[in-house]
Tab-separated table of C-alpha atoms in Angstrom:
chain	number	residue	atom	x	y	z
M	1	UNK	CA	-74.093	1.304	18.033
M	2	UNK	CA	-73.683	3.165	14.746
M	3	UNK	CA	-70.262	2.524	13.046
M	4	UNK	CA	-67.850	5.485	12.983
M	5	UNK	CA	-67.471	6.729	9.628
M	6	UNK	CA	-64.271	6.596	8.369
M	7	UNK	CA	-61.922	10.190	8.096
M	8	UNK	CA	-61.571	11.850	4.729
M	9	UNK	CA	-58.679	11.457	3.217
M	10	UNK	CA	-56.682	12.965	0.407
M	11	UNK	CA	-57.106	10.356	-1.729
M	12	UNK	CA	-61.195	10.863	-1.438
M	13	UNK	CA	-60.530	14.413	-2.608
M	14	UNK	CA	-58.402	13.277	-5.279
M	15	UNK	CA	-60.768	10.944	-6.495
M	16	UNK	CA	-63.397	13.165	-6.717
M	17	UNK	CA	-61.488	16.217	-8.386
M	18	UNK	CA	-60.126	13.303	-10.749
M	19	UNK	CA	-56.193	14.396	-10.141
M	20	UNK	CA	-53.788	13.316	-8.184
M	21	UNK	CA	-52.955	13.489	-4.380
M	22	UNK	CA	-50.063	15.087	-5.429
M	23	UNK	CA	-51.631	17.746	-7.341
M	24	UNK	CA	-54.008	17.552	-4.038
M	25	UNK	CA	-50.918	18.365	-1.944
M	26	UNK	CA	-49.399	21.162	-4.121
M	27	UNK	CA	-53.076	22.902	-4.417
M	28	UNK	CA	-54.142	22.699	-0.441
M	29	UNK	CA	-50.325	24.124	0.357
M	30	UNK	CA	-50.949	26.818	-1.963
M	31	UNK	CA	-47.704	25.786	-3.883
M	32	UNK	CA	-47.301	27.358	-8.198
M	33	UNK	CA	-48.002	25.048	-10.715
M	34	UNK	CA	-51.233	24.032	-11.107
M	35	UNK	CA	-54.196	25.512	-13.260
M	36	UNK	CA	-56.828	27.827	-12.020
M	37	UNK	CA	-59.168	25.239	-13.168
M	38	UNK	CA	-57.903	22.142	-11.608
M	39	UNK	CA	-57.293	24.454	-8.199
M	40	UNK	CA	-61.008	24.850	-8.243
M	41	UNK	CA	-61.950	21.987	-8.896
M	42	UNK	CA	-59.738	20.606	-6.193
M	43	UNK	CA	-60.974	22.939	-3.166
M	44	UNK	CA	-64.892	22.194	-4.328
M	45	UNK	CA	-63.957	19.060	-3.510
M	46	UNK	CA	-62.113	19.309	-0.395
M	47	UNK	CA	-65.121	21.545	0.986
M	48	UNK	CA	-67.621	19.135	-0.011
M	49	UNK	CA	-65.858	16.125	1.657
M	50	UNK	CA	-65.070	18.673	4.578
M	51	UNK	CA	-61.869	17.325	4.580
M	52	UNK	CA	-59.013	19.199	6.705
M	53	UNK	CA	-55.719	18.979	6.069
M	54	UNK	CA	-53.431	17.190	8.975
M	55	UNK	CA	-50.881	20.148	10.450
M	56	UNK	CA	-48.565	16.962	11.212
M	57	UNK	CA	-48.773	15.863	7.985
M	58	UNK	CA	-48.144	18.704	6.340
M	59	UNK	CA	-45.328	20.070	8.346
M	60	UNK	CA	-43.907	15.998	7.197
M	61	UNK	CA	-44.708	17.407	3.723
M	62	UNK	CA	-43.642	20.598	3.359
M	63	UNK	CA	-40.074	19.411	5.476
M	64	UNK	CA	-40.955	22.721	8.174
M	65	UNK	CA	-42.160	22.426	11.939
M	66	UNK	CA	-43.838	25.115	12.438
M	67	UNK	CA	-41.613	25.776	15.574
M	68	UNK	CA	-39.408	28.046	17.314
M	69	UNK	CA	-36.972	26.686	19.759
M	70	UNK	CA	-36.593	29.626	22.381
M	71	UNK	CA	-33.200	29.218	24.625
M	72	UNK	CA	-33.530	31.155	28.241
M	73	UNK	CA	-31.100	30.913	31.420
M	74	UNK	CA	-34.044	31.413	34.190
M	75	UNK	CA	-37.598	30.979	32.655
M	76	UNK	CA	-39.623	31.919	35.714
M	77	UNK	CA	-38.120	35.210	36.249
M	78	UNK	CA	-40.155	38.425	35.308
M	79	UNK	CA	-37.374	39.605	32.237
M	80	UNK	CA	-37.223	36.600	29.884
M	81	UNK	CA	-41.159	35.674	30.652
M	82	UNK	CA	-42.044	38.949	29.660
M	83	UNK	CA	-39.377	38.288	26.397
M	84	UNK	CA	-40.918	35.068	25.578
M	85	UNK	CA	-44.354	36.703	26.335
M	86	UNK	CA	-43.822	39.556	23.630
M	87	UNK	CA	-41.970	36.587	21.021
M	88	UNK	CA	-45.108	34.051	21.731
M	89	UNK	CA	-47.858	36.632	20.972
M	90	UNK	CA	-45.949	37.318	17.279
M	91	UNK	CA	-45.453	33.353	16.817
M	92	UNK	CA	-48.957	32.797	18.422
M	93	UNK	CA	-50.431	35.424	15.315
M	94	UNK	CA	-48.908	33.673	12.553
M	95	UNK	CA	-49.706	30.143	13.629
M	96	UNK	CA	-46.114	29.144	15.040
M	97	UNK	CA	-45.472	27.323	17.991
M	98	UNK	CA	-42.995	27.625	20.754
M	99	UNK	CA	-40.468	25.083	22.073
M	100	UNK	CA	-39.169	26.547	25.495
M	101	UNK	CA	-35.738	24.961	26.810
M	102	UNK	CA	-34.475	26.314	30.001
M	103	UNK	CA	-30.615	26.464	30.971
M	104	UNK	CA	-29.490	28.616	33.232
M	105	UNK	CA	-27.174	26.244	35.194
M	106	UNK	CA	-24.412	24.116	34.169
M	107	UNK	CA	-25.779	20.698	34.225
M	108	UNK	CA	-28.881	21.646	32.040
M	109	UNK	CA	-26.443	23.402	29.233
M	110	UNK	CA	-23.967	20.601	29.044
M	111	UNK	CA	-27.078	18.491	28.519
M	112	UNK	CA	-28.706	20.565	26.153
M	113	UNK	CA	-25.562	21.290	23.639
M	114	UNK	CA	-25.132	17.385	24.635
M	115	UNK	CA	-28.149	16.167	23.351
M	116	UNK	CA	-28.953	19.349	21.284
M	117	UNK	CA	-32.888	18.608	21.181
M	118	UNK	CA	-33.601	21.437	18.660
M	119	UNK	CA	-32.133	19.745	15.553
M	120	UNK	CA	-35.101	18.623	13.339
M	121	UNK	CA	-37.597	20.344	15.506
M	122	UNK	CA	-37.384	23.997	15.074
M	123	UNK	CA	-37.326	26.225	11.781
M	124	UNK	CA	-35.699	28.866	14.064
M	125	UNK	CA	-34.225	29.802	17.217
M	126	UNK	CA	-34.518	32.465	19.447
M	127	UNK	CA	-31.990	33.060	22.614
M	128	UNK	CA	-32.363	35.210	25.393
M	129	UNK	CA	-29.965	37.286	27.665
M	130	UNK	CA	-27.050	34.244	26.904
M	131	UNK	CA	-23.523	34.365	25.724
M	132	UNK	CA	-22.243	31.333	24.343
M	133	UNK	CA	-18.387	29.523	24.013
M	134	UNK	CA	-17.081	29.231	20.032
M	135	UNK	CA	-18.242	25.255	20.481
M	136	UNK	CA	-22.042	26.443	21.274
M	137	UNK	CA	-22.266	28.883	18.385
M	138	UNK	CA	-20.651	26.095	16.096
M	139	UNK	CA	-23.422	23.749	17.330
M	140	UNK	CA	-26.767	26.161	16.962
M	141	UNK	CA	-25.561	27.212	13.322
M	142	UNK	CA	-25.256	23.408	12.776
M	143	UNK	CA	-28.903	23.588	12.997
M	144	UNK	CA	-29.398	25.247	9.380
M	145	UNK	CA	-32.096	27.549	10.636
M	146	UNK	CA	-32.080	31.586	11.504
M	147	UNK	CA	-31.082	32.692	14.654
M	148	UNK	CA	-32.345	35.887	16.840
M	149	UNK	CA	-30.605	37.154	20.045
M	150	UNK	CA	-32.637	39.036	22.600
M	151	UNK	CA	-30.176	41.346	24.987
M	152	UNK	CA	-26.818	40.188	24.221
M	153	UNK	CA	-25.220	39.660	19.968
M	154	UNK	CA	-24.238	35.984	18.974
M	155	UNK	CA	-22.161	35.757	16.093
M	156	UNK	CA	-24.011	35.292	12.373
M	157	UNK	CA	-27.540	35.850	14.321
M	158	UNK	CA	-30.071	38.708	14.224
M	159	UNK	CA	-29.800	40.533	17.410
M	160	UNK	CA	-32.252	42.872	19.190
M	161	UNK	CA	-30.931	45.084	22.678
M	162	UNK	CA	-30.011	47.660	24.550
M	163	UNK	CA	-26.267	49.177	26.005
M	164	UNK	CA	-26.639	47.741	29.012
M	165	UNK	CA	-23.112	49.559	29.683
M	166	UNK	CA	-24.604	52.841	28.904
M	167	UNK	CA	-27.868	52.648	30.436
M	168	UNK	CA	-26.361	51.425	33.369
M	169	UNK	CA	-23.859	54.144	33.618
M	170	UNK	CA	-27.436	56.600	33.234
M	171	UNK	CA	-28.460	55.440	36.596
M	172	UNK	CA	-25.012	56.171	38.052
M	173	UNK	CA	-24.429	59.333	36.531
M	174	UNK	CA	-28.043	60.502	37.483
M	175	UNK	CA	-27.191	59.540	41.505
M	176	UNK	CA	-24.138	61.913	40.961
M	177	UNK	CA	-25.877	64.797	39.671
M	178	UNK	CA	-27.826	64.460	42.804
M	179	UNK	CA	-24.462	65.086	44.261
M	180	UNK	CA	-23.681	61.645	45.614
M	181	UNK	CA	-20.492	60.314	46.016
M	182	UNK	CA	-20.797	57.356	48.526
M	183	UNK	CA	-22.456	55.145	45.964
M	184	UNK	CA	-23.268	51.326	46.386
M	185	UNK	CA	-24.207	48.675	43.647
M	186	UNK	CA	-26.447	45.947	44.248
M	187	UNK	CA	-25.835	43.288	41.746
M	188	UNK	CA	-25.640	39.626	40.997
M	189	UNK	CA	-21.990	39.583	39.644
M	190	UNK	CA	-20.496	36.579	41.723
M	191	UNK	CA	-23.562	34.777	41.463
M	192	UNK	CA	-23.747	34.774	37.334
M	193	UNK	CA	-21.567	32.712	34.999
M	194	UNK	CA	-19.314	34.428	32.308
M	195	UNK	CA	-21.863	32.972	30.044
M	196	UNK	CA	-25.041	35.574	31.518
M	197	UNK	CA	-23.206	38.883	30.349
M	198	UNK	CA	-25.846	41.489	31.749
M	199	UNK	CA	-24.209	41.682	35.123
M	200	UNK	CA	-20.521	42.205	33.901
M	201	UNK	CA	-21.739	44.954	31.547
M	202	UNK	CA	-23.682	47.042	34.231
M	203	UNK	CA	-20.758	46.684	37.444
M	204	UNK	CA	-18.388	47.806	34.700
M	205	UNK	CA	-20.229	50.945	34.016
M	206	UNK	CA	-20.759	51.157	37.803
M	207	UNK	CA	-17.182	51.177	38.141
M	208	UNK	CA	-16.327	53.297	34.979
M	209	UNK	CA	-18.584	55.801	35.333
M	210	UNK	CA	-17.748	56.367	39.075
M	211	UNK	CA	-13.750	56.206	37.855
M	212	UNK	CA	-14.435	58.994	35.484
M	213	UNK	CA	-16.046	60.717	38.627
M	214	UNK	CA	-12.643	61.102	40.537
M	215	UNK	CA	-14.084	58.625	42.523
M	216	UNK	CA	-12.163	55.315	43.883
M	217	UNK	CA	-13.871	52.699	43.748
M	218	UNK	CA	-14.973	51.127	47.477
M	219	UNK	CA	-15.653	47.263	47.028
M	220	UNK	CA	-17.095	47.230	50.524
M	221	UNK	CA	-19.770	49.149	49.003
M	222	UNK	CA	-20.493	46.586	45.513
M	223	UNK	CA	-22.753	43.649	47.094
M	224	UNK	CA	-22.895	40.410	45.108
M	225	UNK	CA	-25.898	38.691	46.265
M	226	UNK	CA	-28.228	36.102	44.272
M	227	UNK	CA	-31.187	37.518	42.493
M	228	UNK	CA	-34.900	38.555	43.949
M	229	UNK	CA	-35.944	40.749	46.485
M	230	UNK	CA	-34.624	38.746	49.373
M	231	UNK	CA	-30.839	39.150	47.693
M	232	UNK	CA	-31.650	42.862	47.373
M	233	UNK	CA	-33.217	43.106	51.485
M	234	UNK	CA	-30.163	41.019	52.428
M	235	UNK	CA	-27.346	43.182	50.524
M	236	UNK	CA	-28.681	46.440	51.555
M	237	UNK	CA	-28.511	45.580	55.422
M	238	UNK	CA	-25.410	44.163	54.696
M	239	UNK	CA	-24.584	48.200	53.635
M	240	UNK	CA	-26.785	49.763	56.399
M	241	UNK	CA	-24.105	48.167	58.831
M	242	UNK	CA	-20.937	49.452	57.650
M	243	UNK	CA	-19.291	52.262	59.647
M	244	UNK	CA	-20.005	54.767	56.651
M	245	UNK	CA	-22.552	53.720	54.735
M	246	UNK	CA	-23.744	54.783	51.134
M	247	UNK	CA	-26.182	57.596	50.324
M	248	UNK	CA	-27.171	56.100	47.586
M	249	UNK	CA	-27.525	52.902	45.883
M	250	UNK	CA	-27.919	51.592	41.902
M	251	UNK	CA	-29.058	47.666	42.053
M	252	UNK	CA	-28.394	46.027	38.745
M	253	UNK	CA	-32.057	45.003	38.399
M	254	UNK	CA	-35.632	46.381	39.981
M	255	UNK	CA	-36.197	43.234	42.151
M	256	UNK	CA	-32.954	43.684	43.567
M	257	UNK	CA	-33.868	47.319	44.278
M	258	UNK	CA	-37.443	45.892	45.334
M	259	UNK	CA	-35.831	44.423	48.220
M	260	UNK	CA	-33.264	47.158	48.968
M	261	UNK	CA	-36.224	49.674	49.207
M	262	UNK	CA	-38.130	47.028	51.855
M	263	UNK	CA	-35.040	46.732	54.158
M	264	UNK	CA	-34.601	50.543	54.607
M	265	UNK	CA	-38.909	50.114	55.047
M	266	UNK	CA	-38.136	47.982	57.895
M	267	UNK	CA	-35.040	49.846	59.290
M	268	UNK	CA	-36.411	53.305	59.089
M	269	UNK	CA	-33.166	54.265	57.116
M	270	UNK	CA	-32.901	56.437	54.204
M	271	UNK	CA	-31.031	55.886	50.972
M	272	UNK	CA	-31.140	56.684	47.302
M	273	UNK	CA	-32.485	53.751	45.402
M	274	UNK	CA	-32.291	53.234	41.602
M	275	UNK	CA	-33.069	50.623	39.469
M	276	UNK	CA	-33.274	48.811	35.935
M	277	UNK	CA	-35.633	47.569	33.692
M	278	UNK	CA	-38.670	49.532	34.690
M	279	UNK	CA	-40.586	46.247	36.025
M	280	UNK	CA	-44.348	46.273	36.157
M	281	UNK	CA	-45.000	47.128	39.926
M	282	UNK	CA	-41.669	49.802	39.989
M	283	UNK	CA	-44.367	52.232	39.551
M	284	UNK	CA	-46.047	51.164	42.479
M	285	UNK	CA	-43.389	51.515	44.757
M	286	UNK	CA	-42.068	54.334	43.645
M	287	UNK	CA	-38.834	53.489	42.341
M	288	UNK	CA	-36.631	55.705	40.208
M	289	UNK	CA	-34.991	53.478	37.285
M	290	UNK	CA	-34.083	53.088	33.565
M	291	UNK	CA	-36.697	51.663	31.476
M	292	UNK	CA	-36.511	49.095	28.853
M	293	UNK	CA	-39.144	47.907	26.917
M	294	UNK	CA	-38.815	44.527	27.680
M	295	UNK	CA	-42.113	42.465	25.951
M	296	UNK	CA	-41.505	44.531	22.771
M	297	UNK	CA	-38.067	42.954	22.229
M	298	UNK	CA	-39.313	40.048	22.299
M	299	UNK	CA	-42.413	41.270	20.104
M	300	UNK	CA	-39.416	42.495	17.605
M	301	UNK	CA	-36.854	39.627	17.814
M	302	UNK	CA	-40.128	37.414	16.632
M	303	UNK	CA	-40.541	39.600	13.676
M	304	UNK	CA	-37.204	39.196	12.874
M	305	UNK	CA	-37.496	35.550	12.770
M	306	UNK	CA	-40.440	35.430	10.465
M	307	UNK	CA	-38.624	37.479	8.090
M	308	UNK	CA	-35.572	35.072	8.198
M	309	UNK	CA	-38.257	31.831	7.925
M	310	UNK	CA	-39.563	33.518	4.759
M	311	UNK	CA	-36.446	33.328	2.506
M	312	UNK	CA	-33.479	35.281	2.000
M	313	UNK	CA	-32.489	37.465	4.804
M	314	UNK	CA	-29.341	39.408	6.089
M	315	UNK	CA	-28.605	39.230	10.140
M	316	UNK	CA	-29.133	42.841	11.618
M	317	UNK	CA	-28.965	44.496	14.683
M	318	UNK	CA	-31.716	46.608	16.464
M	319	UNK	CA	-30.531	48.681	19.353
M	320	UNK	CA	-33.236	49.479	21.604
M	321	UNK	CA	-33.221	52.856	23.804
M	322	UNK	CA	-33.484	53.248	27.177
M	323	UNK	CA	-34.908	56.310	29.520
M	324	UNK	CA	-34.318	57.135	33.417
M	325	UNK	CA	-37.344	57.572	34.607
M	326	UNK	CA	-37.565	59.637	37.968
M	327	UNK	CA	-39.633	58.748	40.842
M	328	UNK	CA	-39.644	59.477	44.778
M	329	UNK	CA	-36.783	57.046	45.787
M	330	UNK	CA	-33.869	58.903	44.663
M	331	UNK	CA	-33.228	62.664	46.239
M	332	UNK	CA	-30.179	65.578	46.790
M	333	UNK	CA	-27.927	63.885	48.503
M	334	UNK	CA	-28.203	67.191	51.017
M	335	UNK	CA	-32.337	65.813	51.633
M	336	UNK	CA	-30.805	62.792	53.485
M	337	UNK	CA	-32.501	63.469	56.714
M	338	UNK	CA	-35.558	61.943	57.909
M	339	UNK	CA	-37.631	65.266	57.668
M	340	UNK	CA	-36.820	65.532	54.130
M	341	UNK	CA	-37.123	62.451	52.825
M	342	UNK	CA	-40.656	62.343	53.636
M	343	UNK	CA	-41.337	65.404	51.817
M	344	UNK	CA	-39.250	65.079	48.897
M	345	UNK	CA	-40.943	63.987	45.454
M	346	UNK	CA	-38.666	64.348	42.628
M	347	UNK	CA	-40.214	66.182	39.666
């Protein structure tokens, strides 16, 4: 059996460019300070030894990982993959990799901020749809590296999102114009911890817009259920069976309003549905709701944190906007008959 020949090694490219390994090092990392001439000389060599330099050791080197530590409550769900989609394909570009930790419930935080795994591994870190306590913040700018929110600010970081409280109050206001005034919500309120702010901000606008309406607020009408479609199928039979039921109905997100539209399917009933975030299949099914463009906030929070890994750089704050975007399941509140729900298509 043929022996293995050994690896190249920079001290084989050093000793045939007659320099150093340092001066090796400083030319193959493309640092100042070292002659045209010598650089030459030192890449001939490297390319005729074929040698490649080690990402490990060079990351050891050059004292950077390479890495961004991305912080999520709920990984699997379709909002913060399609945020660390949109980050990953920036990161992916520029030869960066992603470390993914995943926290939404209270065990897996007090582990995390325990334990803090990201010190020493990341060059940055990116969080997504979280608030954090004083004692949190104090720990991830311990860290010495930038830091990028995605949908909700943290104090000293870069931030990129939308007013949730505004956008939200969009999809009321629109139901009202339609003359509605028997609306429900559909949201995930008593299920979500202070620390998840995106259901707080969109029941107050619920409940501020419809105040500013002349209209009391109902609480038999504001279901709390846990998110997916099967939250949103079991809150709006929960609403189907009250002696006066809504007309219409904003859920806080477009699953929830997924499974609101499949329970009045089922039931033959006929309701207003809105939703939020304009998910891939809301097209599909019709639904009326306010758009975000979710994968390019990631795309732009991950441009924000190459600009912060490549030197000097001031925190700022990109507000993305939002648009209602009309569909068939929202109508006059007049239409709500069987006969003219099945020929109404809003224009």
């Amino acid at each position: 059996m043929a022996d293995v020949p050994a690896p190249v090694s920079m001290e084989d490219v050093a000793r045939l460019a007659g320099v150093s390994t340092a001066t090796v090092s400083r030319t193959l990392r493309g640092l100042p300070n070292v002659s045209d001439e010598t650089r030459d000389r030192v890449l001939q060599a490297a390319a005729s030894l074929s040698y490649v330099v080690s990402p490990i050791a060079s990351r050891l080197a050059s004292g950077r990982t390479h890495t961004v530590g991305v912080i999520v409550p709920y990984a699997s769900r379709w909002f913060f993959g399609q945020i660390v989609a949109g980050a990953e394909s920036v990161l992916r570009e520029h030869s960066l990799d992603l470390l993914l930790y995943n926290i939404g419930d209270i065990p897996s935080r007090q582990r995390f901020f325990g334990a803090l795994p990201l010190r020493r591994r990341v060059d940055a870190v990116l969080t997504v749809a979280m608030q954090f306590t004083d004692a949190e913040i104090d720990d991830l700018q311990s860290l010495g590296v930038p830091i990028v929110a995605v949908g909700h600010d943290v104090p000293g970081a870069g931030c990129v999102r939308i007013d949730d409280v505004a956008a939200a109050a969009s999809a009321v206001q629109h139901l009202l114009a339609l003359g509605h005034r028997r609306i429900g919500m559909i949201s995930t309120y008593n299920d979500q911890s202070m620390w998840l702010p995106v259901a707080h901000a969109r029941r107050r606008a619920y409940v501020e817009t419809l105040a500013t309406a002349g209209i009391e607020i109902d609480e038999t009408l504001v279901m709390s259920v846990p998110h997916g479609m099967d939250g949103g199928e079991q809150a709006m039979r929960r609403l189907l069976t009250l002696p006066d039921p809504p007309t219409a109905v904003f859920a806080e997100s477009d699953e929830l309003a997924f499974g609101a539209l499949s329970a009045l399917r089922r039931t033959g009933r006929h309701v207003s549905v809105i939703g939020f975030d304009d998910h891939e299949l809301s097209a599909l099914l019709d639904l009326t709701t306010v758009r975000q463009r979710v994968f390019e906030q990631g795309v732009l929070a991950a441009g924000m944190l190459r600009r912060a890994m490549a030197g000097a750089w001031t925190p700022e704050e990109l507000l993305m906007p939002t648009t209602l975007v009309l569909r068939a399941s929202t109508w006059p509140v007049r239409d709500h008959s069987p006969s003219a729900v099945s020929s109404h298509r809003p224009g």
